[in-house]
Tab-separated table of C-alpha atoms and ligand atoms in Angstrom:
chain	number	residue	atom	x	y	z
A	1	MET	CA	-6.988	-32.220	5.948
A	2	ASN	CA	-3.614	-32.866	7.487
A	3	PHE	CA	-0.544	-30.927	6.313
A	4	GLN	CA	2.987	-32.178	6.915
A	5	LYS	CA	4.810	-30.283	4.194
A	6	ILE	CA	3.991	-27.154	2.169
A	7	CYS	CA	5.683	-25.108	-0.561
A	8	VAL	CA	5.403	-21.317	-0.448
A	9	ILE	CA	6.161	-19.787	-3.834
A	10	GLY	CA	7.321	-16.168	-3.719
A	11	LEU	CA	9.372	-15.095	-0.681
A	12	GLY	CA	8.612	-11.376	-0.544
A	13	TYR	CA	6.750	-9.229	1.979
A	14	ILE	CA	3.904	-11.727	2.257
A	15	GLY	CA	5.392	-15.097	1.250
A	16	LEU	CA	8.350	-15.025	3.639
A	17	PRO	CA	6.375	-14.081	6.777
A	18	THR	CA	3.764	-16.696	5.827
A	19	ALA	CA	6.383	-19.398	5.210
A	20	SER	CA	8.260	-18.729	8.450
A	21	THR	CA	5.034	-18.573	10.479
A	22	PHE	CA	3.955	-21.988	9.163
A	23	ALA	CA	7.416	-23.340	9.990
A	24	ALA	CA	7.198	-21.916	13.496
A	25	HIS	CA	3.949	-23.833	13.898
A	26	GLY	CA	5.514	-27.191	13.156
A	27	ILE	CA	4.964	-27.530	9.412
A	28	ASN	CA	7.818	-28.518	7.125
A	29	VAL	CA	8.113	-25.581	4.704
A	30	LEU	CA	9.991	-25.241	1.446
A	31	GLY	CA	10.193	-21.593	0.421
A	32	VAL	CA	10.615	-21.050	-3.313
A	33	ASP	CA	11.825	-17.974	-5.128
A	34	VAL	CA	13.234	-17.276	-8.580
A	35	SER	CA	16.083	-15.236	-7.099
A	36	GLN	CA	19.155	-17.304	-6.193
A	37	HIS	CA	20.379	-14.369	-4.108
A	38	ILE	CA	17.238	-14.506	-1.926
A	39	ILE	CA	17.565	-18.278	-1.534
A	40	ASP	CA	21.227	-18.024	-0.461
A	41	THR	CA	20.455	-15.194	1.961
A	42	LEU	CA	17.628	-17.138	3.612
A	43	ASN	CA	19.521	-20.415	3.896
A	44	LYS	CA	22.183	-18.492	5.835
A	45	GLY	CA	19.461	-17.356	8.260
A	46	GLU	CA	19.569	-13.780	6.933
A	47	ILE	CA	16.662	-11.871	5.324
A	48	HIS	CA	16.416	-9.516	2.361
A	49	ILE	CA	13.491	-7.344	3.497
A	50	HIS	CA	12.773	-5.215	6.521
A	51	GLU	CA	9.832	-6.240	8.691
A	52	PRO	CA	9.823	-6.150	12.502
A	53	GLY	CA	10.062	-9.645	14.015
A	54	LEU	CA	10.661	-11.382	10.686
A	55	HIS	CA	14.394	-11.961	10.990
A	56	ASP	CA	14.056	-13.788	14.326
A	57	GLU	CA	11.234	-15.923	12.989
A	58	VAL	CA	13.252	-16.921	9.896
A	59	LYS	CA	16.375	-17.683	11.955
A	60	LYS	CA	14.374	-19.885	14.315
A	61	ALA	CA	12.649	-21.611	11.396
A	62	ILE	CA	15.957	-22.431	9.693
A	63	GLN	CA	17.532	-23.647	12.944
A	64	SER	CA	14.549	-25.882	13.726
A	65	GLY	CA	15.024	-27.600	10.371
A	66	ASN	CA	11.412	-26.794	9.427
A	67	PHE	CA	12.318	-24.226	6.781
A	68	ARG	CA	14.489	-24.417	3.690
A	69	ALA	CA	14.622	-22.259	0.589
A	70	ALA	CA	15.158	-23.347	-3.021
A	71	THR	CA	14.543	-22.102	-6.543
A	72	LYS	CA	12.242	-25.013	-7.506
A	73	PRO	CA	9.188	-26.513	-5.795
A	74	GLU	CA	9.015	-30.115	-4.617
A	75	GLU	CA	6.157	-32.475	-3.911
A	76	ALA	CA	4.130	-31.244	-0.941
A	77	ASP	CA	0.674	-31.425	0.620
A	78	ALA	CA	-0.072	-27.783	-0.201
A	79	PHE	CA	1.283	-25.023	-2.434
A	80	ILE	CA	0.823	-21.340	-1.625
A	81	ILE	CA	1.407	-18.750	-4.351
A	82	ALA	CA	2.402	-15.318	-3.003
A	83	VAL	CA	4.045	-13.551	-5.928
A	84	PRO	CA	3.701	-9.900	-7.026
A	85	THR	CA	0.991	-8.692	-9.402
A	86	PRO	CA	2.252	-5.264	-10.528
A	87	PHE	CA	1.092	-3.232	-13.544
A	88	GLN	CA	2.265	-3.790	-17.055
A	89	GLU	CA	4.808	-1.096	-17.846
A	90	ASN	CA	4.040	-0.321	-21.457
A	91	LYS	CA	0.575	-1.628	-22.135
A	92	PHE	CA	-2.727	0.009	-21.284
A	93	GLY	CA	-6.357	-0.836	-21.838
A	94	GLU	CA	-8.798	1.509	-23.553
A	95	TYR	CA	-12.552	1.804	-23.304
A	96	ASN	CA	-14.727	4.655	-24.567
A	97	GLY	CA	-11.929	7.209	-24.450
A	98	ILE	CA	-10.544	6.207	-21.048
A	99	THR	CA	-7.163	4.577	-20.594
A	100	TYR	CA	-6.582	2.165	-17.756
A	101	LYS	CA	-3.700	0.173	-16.309
A	102	LEU	CA	-3.386	-3.587	-16.798
A	103	ALA	CA	-2.234	-6.158	-14.249
A	104	ASP	CA	0.930	-8.049	-15.070
A	105	MET	CA	0.022	-11.645	-14.186
A	106	ARG	CA	3.232	-13.231	-15.452
A	107	ALA	CA	4.530	-14.113	-11.981
A	108	VAL	CA	1.257	-15.859	-11.068
A	109	ILE	CA	1.316	-17.759	-14.367
A	110	SER	CA	4.876	-18.973	-13.955
A	111	ALA	CA	4.348	-19.836	-10.266
A	112	ALA	CA	1.315	-21.964	-11.240
A	113	GLU	CA	3.321	-23.574	-14.050
A	114	SER	CA	6.174	-24.376	-11.676
A	115	ILE	CA	3.794	-26.508	-9.593
A	116	ILE	CA	2.676	-28.686	-12.521
A	117	PRO	CA	5.377	-31.414	-12.210
A	118	PHE	CA	4.725	-31.775	-8.466
A	119	LEU	CA	0.949	-31.586	-8.165
A	120	ARG	CA	-0.643	-34.798	-6.842
A	121	LYS	CA	-4.176	-35.970	-6.169
A	122	GLY	CA	-5.505	-34.601	-2.895
A	123	ASN	CA	-3.121	-31.592	-2.774
A	124	LEU	CA	-4.228	-28.042	-1.986
A	125	VAL	CA	-3.174	-24.980	-4.018
A	126	VAL	CA	-3.827	-21.492	-2.614
A	127	LEU	CA	-3.361	-18.216	-4.480
A	128	GLU	CA	-2.666	-15.246	-2.178
A	129	SER	CA	-1.564	-12.618	-4.716
A	130	THR	CA	-3.985	-9.716	-5.202
A	131	SER	CA	-5.590	-10.441	-8.557
A	132	PRO	CA	-8.463	-9.400	-10.849
A	133	PRO	CA	-11.757	-11.190	-10.182
A	134	ARG	CA	-11.954	-14.772	-11.539
A	135	THR	CA	-8.154	-15.241	-11.688
A	136	THR	CA	-8.308	-18.435	-9.592
A	137	ALA	CA	-11.032	-20.011	-11.725
A	138	ASP	CA	-10.099	-18.686	-15.169
A	139	LEU	CA	-6.293	-18.361	-15.046
A	140	VAL	CA	-4.859	-20.654	-12.351
A	141	ALA	CA	-7.255	-23.627	-12.681
A	142	PRO	CA	-6.668	-24.071	-16.449
A	143	ILE	CA	-2.879	-23.957	-15.980
A	144	LEU	CA	-3.047	-26.662	-13.298
A	145	ALA	CA	-5.437	-28.687	-15.502
A	146	ARG	CA	-2.417	-29.374	-17.737
A	147	THR	CA	-1.460	-32.012	-15.145
A	148	GLY	CA	-4.558	-33.985	-16.146
A	149	LEU	CA	-5.943	-33.319	-12.649
A	150	VAL	CA	-9.112	-31.255	-12.257
A	151	ALA	CA	-9.369	-28.497	-9.656
A	152	GLY	CA	-12.144	-29.196	-7.178
A	153	ARG	CA	-12.323	-32.861	-8.152
A	154	ASP	CA	-8.761	-34.192	-7.919
A	155	PHE	CA	-7.142	-31.461	-5.886
A	156	HIS	CA	-8.286	-28.444	-3.870
A	157	LEU	CA	-7.871	-24.890	-5.158
A	158	ALA	CA	-8.546	-21.726	-3.157
A	159	TYR	CA	-7.939	-17.984	-3.059
A	160	SER	CA	-6.951	-16.357	0.223
A	161	PRO	CA	-5.924	-12.711	0.126
A	162	GLU	CA	-3.359	-11.287	2.486
A	163	ARG	CA	-4.711	-8.282	4.372
A	164	VAL	CA	-1.816	-7.323	6.616
A	165	LEU	CA	-0.276	-3.944	7.234
A	166	PRO	CA	3.477	-3.559	6.619
A	167	GLY	CA	5.195	-3.019	9.956
A	168	GLN	CA	2.638	-5.237	11.705
A	169	ILE	CA	2.768	-8.277	9.431
A	170	MET	CA	3.939	-10.895	11.944
A	171	ARG	CA	1.144	-10.030	14.383
A	172	GLU	CA	-1.604	-9.367	11.842
A	173	LEU	CA	-0.961	-12.634	9.944
A	174	ILE	CA	-1.976	-14.464	13.089
A	175	GLU	CA	-4.624	-12.175	14.521
A	176	ASN	CA	-6.522	-10.816	11.500
A	177	ALA	CA	-9.629	-12.445	10.107
A	178	ARG	CA	-8.767	-14.629	7.119
A	179	VAL	CA	-10.962	-15.166	4.059
A	180	ILE	CA	-10.638	-18.473	2.222
A	181	GLY	CA	-12.451	-18.754	-1.070
A	182	GLY	CA	-12.608	-22.259	-2.470
A	183	ILE	CA	-13.297	-23.327	-6.003
A	184	THR	CA	-15.583	-25.832	-4.208
A	185	PRO	CA	-16.750	-25.914	-0.572
A	186	GLU	CA	-14.288	-28.762	0.041
A	187	SER	CA	-11.449	-26.585	-1.259
A	188	ALA	CA	-12.488	-23.785	1.114
A	189	GLN	CA	-12.502	-26.311	3.962
A	190	ALA	CA	-9.024	-27.568	3.011
A	191	GLY	CA	-7.733	-23.973	2.936
A	192	SER	CA	-9.363	-23.301	6.273
A	193	ASP	CA	-7.669	-26.395	7.763
A	194	LEU	CA	-4.306	-25.172	6.506
A	195	TYR	CA	-4.485	-21.597	7.818
A	196	ALA	CA	-6.028	-22.767	11.110
A	197	THR	CA	-2.468	-23.952	11.838
A	198	PHE	CA	-1.695	-20.426	13.023
A	199	VAL	CA	-4.591	-18.004	12.357
A	200	LYS	CA	-6.260	-16.922	15.597
A	201	GLY	CA	-8.694	-14.489	13.917
A	202	GLN	CA	-11.954	-15.614	12.388
A	203	ILE	CA	-11.610	-17.815	9.282
A	204	ILE	CA	-14.393	-17.134	6.794
A	205	LYS	CA	-15.068	-19.661	4.070
A	206	THR	CA	-16.589	-18.594	0.772
A	207	ASP	CA	-16.061	-19.142	-2.955
A	208	ALA	CA	-12.874	-18.092	-4.749
A	209	THR	CA	-14.306	-15.191	-6.758
A	210	THR	CA	-15.992	-13.695	-3.701
A	211	ALA	CA	-12.674	-13.805	-1.860
A	212	GLU	CA	-10.966	-12.083	-4.802
A	213	MET	CA	-13.632	-9.381	-4.841
A	214	VAL	CA	-13.486	-8.888	-1.073
A	215	LYS	CA	-9.813	-7.983	-1.222
A	216	LEU	CA	-10.289	-5.531	-4.078
A	217	MET	CA	-13.440	-4.064	-2.517
A	218	GLU	CA	-11.677	-3.261	0.749
A	219	ASN	CA	-9.000	-1.176	-0.897
A	220	THR	CA	-11.303	0.313	-3.533
A	221	TYR	CA	-13.727	1.409	-0.820
A	222	ARG	CA	-10.895	3.274	0.831
A	223	ASP	CA	-9.634	4.809	-2.409
A	224	VAL	CA	-13.071	6.110	-3.410
A	225	ASN	CA	-13.616	7.554	0.050
A	226	ILE	CA	-10.231	9.273	0.067
A	227	ALA	CA	-11.101	10.664	-3.385
A	228	ILE	CA	-14.250	12.315	-2.092
A	229	ALA	CA	-12.285	13.770	0.835
A	230	ASN	CA	-9.750	15.134	-1.656
A	231	GLU	CA	-12.533	16.591	-3.810
A	232	PHE	CA	-14.017	18.209	-0.695
A	233	SER	CA	-10.607	19.810	-0.045
A	234	ARG	CA	-10.740	21.476	-3.470
A	235	LEU	CA	-14.329	22.634	-2.934
A	236	ALA	CA	-13.450	24.041	0.487
A	237	ASP	CA	-10.536	25.883	-1.080
A	238	LYS	CA	-12.843	27.446	-3.677
A	239	PHE	CA	-15.525	28.487	-1.190
A	240	GLY	CA	-13.321	29.887	1.556
A	241	VAL	CA	-13.866	27.041	3.975
A	242	ASP	CA	-11.506	24.977	6.150
A	243	VAL	CA	-12.106	21.413	4.958
A	244	TRP	CA	-10.692	19.915	8.157
A	245	GLU	CA	-13.174	21.845	10.271
A	246	ALA	CA	-16.023	20.979	7.881
A	247	ILE	CA	-15.150	17.269	7.934
A	248	SER	CA	-14.898	17.149	11.704
A	249	ILE	CA	-18.361	18.729	11.955
A	250	ALA	CA	-19.860	16.431	9.282
A	251	ASN	CA	-18.388	13.410	11.075
A	252	LEU	CA	-20.470	14.234	14.159
A	253	HIS	CA	-23.381	12.800	12.168
A	254	PRO	CA	-23.793	9.219	13.396
A	255	ARG	CA	-23.770	7.747	9.893
A	256	VAL	CA	-21.008	9.823	8.281
A	257	LYS	CA	-17.285	8.996	8.402
A	258	ILE	CA	-15.351	11.101	5.905
A	259	LEU	CA	-11.685	10.150	5.570
A	260	ASN	CA	-8.780	12.604	5.447
A	261	PRO	CA	-7.797	14.590	2.396
A	262	GLY	CA	-4.081	14.750	1.779
A	263	PRO	CA	-1.357	15.013	-0.851
A	264	GLY	CA	-2.592	11.919	-2.716
A	265	VAL	CA	-2.758	8.173	-2.316
A	266	GLY	CA	0.447	6.150	-2.275
A	267	GLY	CA	1.571	2.625	-1.455
A	268	HIS	CA	1.200	-0.500	-3.541
A	269	CYS	CA	-2.275	-1.524	-2.486
A	270	ILE	CA	-4.864	1.220	-2.423
A	271	SER	CA	-3.529	3.021	-5.491
A	272	VAL	CA	-3.217	-0.289	-7.383
A	273	ASP	CA	-6.093	-2.612	-6.533
A	274	PRO	CA	-8.960	-0.453	-7.896
A	275	TRP	CA	-7.394	-0.740	-11.360
A	276	PHE	CA	-7.968	-4.517	-11.253
A	277	PHE	CA	-11.706	-3.812	-11.158
A	278	VAL	CA	-11.490	-1.226	-13.934
A	279	GLU	CA	-9.508	-3.607	-16.093
A	280	SER	CA	-12.000	-6.419	-15.515
A	281	ALA	CA	-15.085	-4.331	-16.291
A	282	PRO	CA	-14.364	-0.792	-17.544
A	283	GLU	CA	-18.005	-0.384	-18.576
A	284	LEU	CA	-19.131	-0.882	-14.958
A	285	THR	CA	-16.570	1.157	-13.055
A	286	PRO	CA	-16.793	4.906	-13.858
A	287	LEU	CA	-16.803	5.826	-10.147
A	288	ILE	CA	-13.777	3.667	-9.348
A	289	TYR	CA	-11.935	4.988	-12.415
A	290	HIS	CA	-12.628	8.646	-11.632
A	291	SER	CA	-11.688	8.209	-7.975
A	292	ARG	CA	-8.286	6.931	-9.063
A	293	LYS	CA	-7.967	9.971	-11.334
A	294	VAL	CA	-8.940	12.379	-8.534
A	295	ASN	CA	-6.377	10.870	-6.149
A	296	ASP	CA	-3.656	10.759	-8.788
A	297	ALA	CA	-4.253	14.460	-9.541
A	298	GLN	CA	-4.048	15.582	-5.906
A	299	PRO	CA	-0.284	16.369	-6.101
A	300	HIS	CA	-1.183	19.121	-8.614
A	301	PHE	CA	-3.577	20.651	-6.091
A	302	VAL	CA	-0.750	20.638	-3.538
A	303	VAL	CA	1.510	22.457	-5.997
A	304	ASP	CA	-1.221	25.068	-6.650
A	305	THR	CA	-1.508	25.618	-2.904
A	306	VAL	CA	2.258	26.040	-2.516
A	307	LYS	CA	2.322	28.421	-5.468
A	308	ARG	CA	-0.380	30.546	-3.899
A	309	ALA	CA	1.458	30.565	-0.560
A	310	LEU	CA	4.732	31.705	-2.139
A	311	GLY	CA	3.336	33.915	-4.920
A	312	SER	CA	5.421	32.045	-7.475
A	313	LEU	CA	7.703	29.014	-7.526
A	314	GLY	CA	10.589	30.137	-9.755
A	315	GLY	CA	13.825	30.198	-7.711
A	316	LYS	CA	12.020	29.591	-4.411
A	317	LYS	CA	13.654	27.268	-1.895
A	318	ILE	CA	11.342	24.701	-0.375
A	319	ALA	CA	11.979	22.189	2.420
A	320	ALA	CA	9.866	19.101	1.704
A	321	LEU	CA	9.265	17.274	4.969
A	322	GLY	CA	8.433	13.584	4.606
A	323	LEU	CA	8.671	11.396	1.506
A	324	ALA	CA	7.140	8.173	2.850
A	325	TYR	CA	3.783	7.201	1.417
A	326	LYS	CA	2.134	7.395	4.846
A	327	PRO	CA	2.986	8.286	8.463
A	328	ASP	CA	5.651	6.449	10.451
A	329	VAL	CA	6.779	3.995	7.763
A	330	ASP	CA	10.051	3.922	5.820
A	331	ASP	CA	8.358	2.945	2.560
A	332	LEU	CA	8.846	5.582	-0.151
A	333	ARG	CA	7.506	3.636	-3.120
A	334	GLU	CA	4.532	5.148	-5.001
A	335	SER	CA	4.619	8.104	-2.646
A	336	PRO	CA	2.697	11.213	-3.768
A	337	ALA	CA	5.351	13.295	-1.965
A	338	ASN	CA	7.911	12.141	-4.497
A	339	GLU	CA	5.757	13.389	-7.374
A	340	ILE	CA	5.102	16.696	-5.626
A	341	VAL	CA	8.835	17.378	-5.286
A	342	HIS	CA	9.274	16.763	-9.010
A	343	LEU	CA	6.298	18.980	-9.953
A	344	LEU	CA	7.666	21.820	-7.803
A	345	GLN	CA	11.093	21.484	-9.409
A	346	ASP	CA	9.503	21.446	-12.884
A	347	GLU	CA	8.114	24.882	-12.020
A	348	GLY	CA	11.529	26.192	-11.029
A	349	ALA	CA	11.539	25.658	-7.256
A	350	GLN	CA	14.660	24.333	-5.505
A	351	VAL	CA	13.592	21.565	-3.183
A	352	LYS	CA	15.509	19.900	-0.372
A	353	ALA	CA	13.811	16.836	1.054
A	354	TRP	CA	14.065	15.401	4.550
A	355	GLU	CA	12.774	11.918	5.363
A	356	PRO	CA	13.607	10.870	8.930
A	357	PHE	CA	12.908	7.166	8.181
A	358	LYS	CA	15.264	7.113	5.174
A	359	PRO	CA	17.606	10.113	5.245
A	360	ASN	CA	19.888	8.589	2.609
A	361	ALA	CA	17.205	7.507	0.167
A	362	ASN	CA	18.434	7.459	-3.377
A	363	LEU	CA	15.599	8.931	-5.430
A	364	ALA	CA	16.144	10.054	-9.004
A	365	GLY	CA	16.119	13.840	-9.298
A	366	ILE	CA	15.542	14.494	-5.589
A	367	SER	CA	18.098	16.139	-3.353
A	368	MET	CA	17.933	14.599	0.127
A	369	SER	CA	19.087	16.512	3.172
A	370	PRO	CA	21.127	14.629	5.777
A	371	THR	CA	19.288	16.407	8.603
A	372	LEU	CA	16.115	18.362	9.210
A	373	ASP	CA	18.196	21.451	10.038
A	374	ASP	CA	19.967	21.272	6.692
A	375	ALA	CA	16.673	20.985	4.804
A	376	ILE	CA	15.042	23.994	6.468
A	377	LYS	CA	17.980	26.378	7.037
A	378	GLU	CA	17.836	28.397	3.804
A	379	ALA	CA	14.239	27.558	2.858
A	380	ASP	CA	11.606	30.113	1.852
A	381	ALA	CA	8.830	27.727	2.836
A	382	LEU	CA	8.349	24.494	4.780
A	383	LEU	CA	6.101	21.936	3.130
A	384	LEU	CA	4.695	19.175	5.349
A	385	LEU	CA	3.880	16.119	3.213
A	386	VAL	CA	3.533	13.239	5.695
A	387	ASN	CA	2.093	13.196	9.190
A	388	HIS	CA	5.049	11.438	10.882
A	389	THR	CA	4.790	11.554	14.683
A	390	GLU	CA	8.238	13.130	14.725
A	391	PHE	CA	6.966	16.118	12.696
A	392	LYS	CA	3.899	16.585	14.885
A	393	GLN	CA	6.212	16.921	17.887
A	394	LEU	CA	8.355	19.707	16.435
A	395	ASN	CA	8.464	22.876	18.462
A	396	PRO	CA	7.458	25.857	16.265
A	397	SER	CA	9.649	28.448	17.954
A	398	GLU	CA	12.687	26.173	17.900
A	399	ILE	CA	12.112	25.605	14.187
A	400	ALA	CA	11.612	29.355	13.613
A	401	ALA	CA	15.084	29.929	15.063
A	402	LYS	CA	16.641	27.456	12.611
A	403	THR	CA	15.093	28.568	9.335
A	404	LYS	CA	14.737	31.656	7.190
A	405	ALA	CA	11.270	30.436	6.182
A	406	ARG	CA	8.233	32.246	7.502
A	407	ILE	CA	5.730	30.425	5.322
A	408	LEU	CA	4.540	26.895	5.819
A	409	VAL	CA	2.213	24.671	3.857
A	410	ASP	CA	0.633	21.761	5.711
A	411	THR	CA	-0.937	19.147	3.406
A	412	VAL	CA	-1.931	16.690	6.133
A	413	ASN	CA	-3.326	18.839	8.949
A	414	GLY	CA	-0.364	17.759	11.016
A	415	TRP	CA	0.481	21.035	12.682
A	416	ASN	CA	-1.426	23.252	15.043
A	417	ASP	CA	-2.148	26.469	13.145
A	418	ASN	CA	-2.059	28.810	16.072
A	419	ALA	CA	1.162	27.470	17.550
A	420	TRP	CA	2.953	28.031	14.249
A	421	LYS	CA	1.317	31.429	13.675
A	422	ASN	CA	2.446	32.497	17.154
A	423	ALA	CA	5.983	31.467	16.199
A	424	GLY	CA	5.807	33.894	13.268
A	425	PHE	CA	4.754	31.652	10.357
A	426	ALA	CA	2.092	32.343	7.742
A	427	VAL	CA	0.231	29.026	7.671
A	428	PHE	CA	-1.368	27.556	4.555
A	429	ARG	CA	-3.173	24.264	4.937
A	430	LEU	CA	-4.396	22.076	2.103
A	431	GLY	CA	-8.115	22.653	1.654
A	432	ASP	CA	-8.212	25.528	4.091
A	433	ASN	CA	-8.949	28.860	2.484
A	434	LYS	CA	-10.961	30.132	5.389
A	435	SER	CA	-8.765	32.975	6.471
A	436	LYS	CA	-7.968	33.921	2.852
A	437	ILE	CA	-11.549	34.394	1.570
A	438	GLU	CA	-13.820	36.477	3.776
A	439	ASN	CA	-16.755	34.423	5.076
A	440	PRO	CA	-19.062	35.868	7.718
A	441	LYS	CA	-17.670	34.702	11.054
A	442	PRO	CA	-19.984	33.489	13.850
B	501	LIG	N1	-4.703	8.150	2.928
B	501	LIG	C1	-5.339	9.376	2.778
B	501	LIG	N2	-6.411	9.663	3.578
B	501	LIG	C2	-6.879	8.792	4.504
B	501	LIG	C3	-6.245	7.532	4.641
B	501	LIG	C4	-5.148	7.243	3.837
B	501	LIG	O1	-4.963	10.218	1.956
B	501	LIG	O2	-7.851	9.141	5.195
B	501	LIG	C5	-3.555	7.811	2.082
B	501	LIG	C6	-2.286	7.520	2.882
B	501	LIG	O3	-1.595	8.699	3.199
B	501	LIG	C7	-1.525	6.647	1.901
B	501	LIG	C8	-2.636	5.866	1.191
B	501	LIG	O4	-3.815	6.593	1.414
B	501	LIG	O5	-0.825	7.425	0.945
B	501	LIG	C9	-2.818	4.430	1.634
B	501	LIG	O6	-2.651	4.266	3.031
B	501	LIG	P1	-3.498	3.269	3.942
B	501	LIG	O7	-2.963	3.268	5.322
B	501	LIG	O8	-4.932	3.577	3.835
B	501	LIG	O9	-3.329	1.820	3.258
B	501	LIG	P2	-2.103	0.844	2.886
B	501	LIG	O10	-1.961	0.879	1.402
B	501	LIG	O11	-0.900	1.063	3.714
B	501	LIG	O12	-2.703	-0.593	3.334
B	501	LIG	C10	-3.943	-1.053	2.808
B	501	LIG	C11	-4.802	-1.583	3.950
B	501	LIG	N3	-6.181	-1.713	3.506
B	501	LIG	C12	-7.214	-1.089	4.107
B	501	LIG	O13	-7.070	-0.375	5.052
B	501	LIG	C13	-8.563	-1.322	3.526
B	501	LIG	C14	-4.233	-2.876	4.460
B	501	LIG	O14	-5.121	-3.490	5.411
B	501	LIG	C15	-4.011	-3.862	3.343
B	501	LIG	O15	-3.357	-5.019	3.807
B	501	LIG	C16	-3.107	-3.247	2.284
B	501	LIG	O16	-3.721	-2.032	1.823
B	501	LIG	C17	-2.965	-4.261	1.172
B	501	LIG	O17	-2.006	-5.038	1.203
B	501	LIG	O18	-3.842	-4.350	0.339
């Protein structure tokens, strides 16, 4: 299939990079968003989100005349839907005594509806938003059928999940393998023709529901495996073992690859996507459900560890280092560190937080320090919550000279025990009770 003009609906973290990349590869792109503010910003050549390389790409696309933004779609050869699929705020599902979160599909529904007046025979529609299995076939296809055209017969319909890492989006969009699931083989082929415009990685064609499952399976696989690592950290704590040592030994086995325990699972992918499976089939997903529960409860285990390190939390001053949801990103949304700060404060601790990637973050109920020195100066304990490179490089004796604290709690195995002990700190690591409970030493 040949594509001269496409509409990309939803100009967020995925839609905007996708739209500008198509434009850079010679396709005439209309970007569509419900927010007039976003449209005005883009048409001026500015952008509303932070992603390395994106601003230049958008500026070039606008200047070349290949990219425009508007609040309504127009006729085009292809339509790409890249809108958010968050959780419903106030509604939950229930099955056999368990409560689970429900996807809010309203943005997908209204994006599909917005295409109706413009859909023509021979067009291609692609859904990119992460969605519960069968969304393309059972939700999007019936909406588009209101045109009188039938998906797979009169127009092509496909699902193609984004699988890019924030911070690397512009490169990964082009280089990563791309899955295209068609409602028919011809739809998959049409989708493949479209993305071949810029994708250099392998393009894999399959059916739409397989493609939907692939996306959810990738992130669920990771969530379940982090959950077992987190459960191992609690077992190690109980039995007087250092979980990090145990994992590194277990991982010498050629068929074992245990992930890292930590303060919990954050971000808007891994902690979200497994719920789409639970919602779709709660009777089939006890493992996925319980893994989510284990990871969501990990902040409580961190608080128990801090409590043990300090004796009690009431009135204690704690420097919380790192609020991002993972190392070396400035993204604080859904971060377990945020919850940990609140739990510590609920128990009477006074917490000052330092986040080098967002020192001025405005987080409800959290007191941010303008500098690392300010956060640690009067602290009774240092609490390492994210493995930022900057934290790994800190010099223990220099830090010892700047803080009253002589206790530190490391939840991510970011610091070298001995170096910090030599600088005068009592070191507590998450899932490491080895030196606290006497085990026979070799
Ligand atoms: N984490 C652990 N232990 C680990 C690995 C991660 O506790 O061993 C935690 C991190 O600290 C973080 C969370 O899990 O809080 C998620 O981090 P991540 O780097 O594993 O994943 P995301 O959410 O940034 O990005 C994922 C990626 N998916 C996979 O790696 C399978 C990415 O490729 C996807 O594009 C993205 O989800 C998405 O959009 O779905």
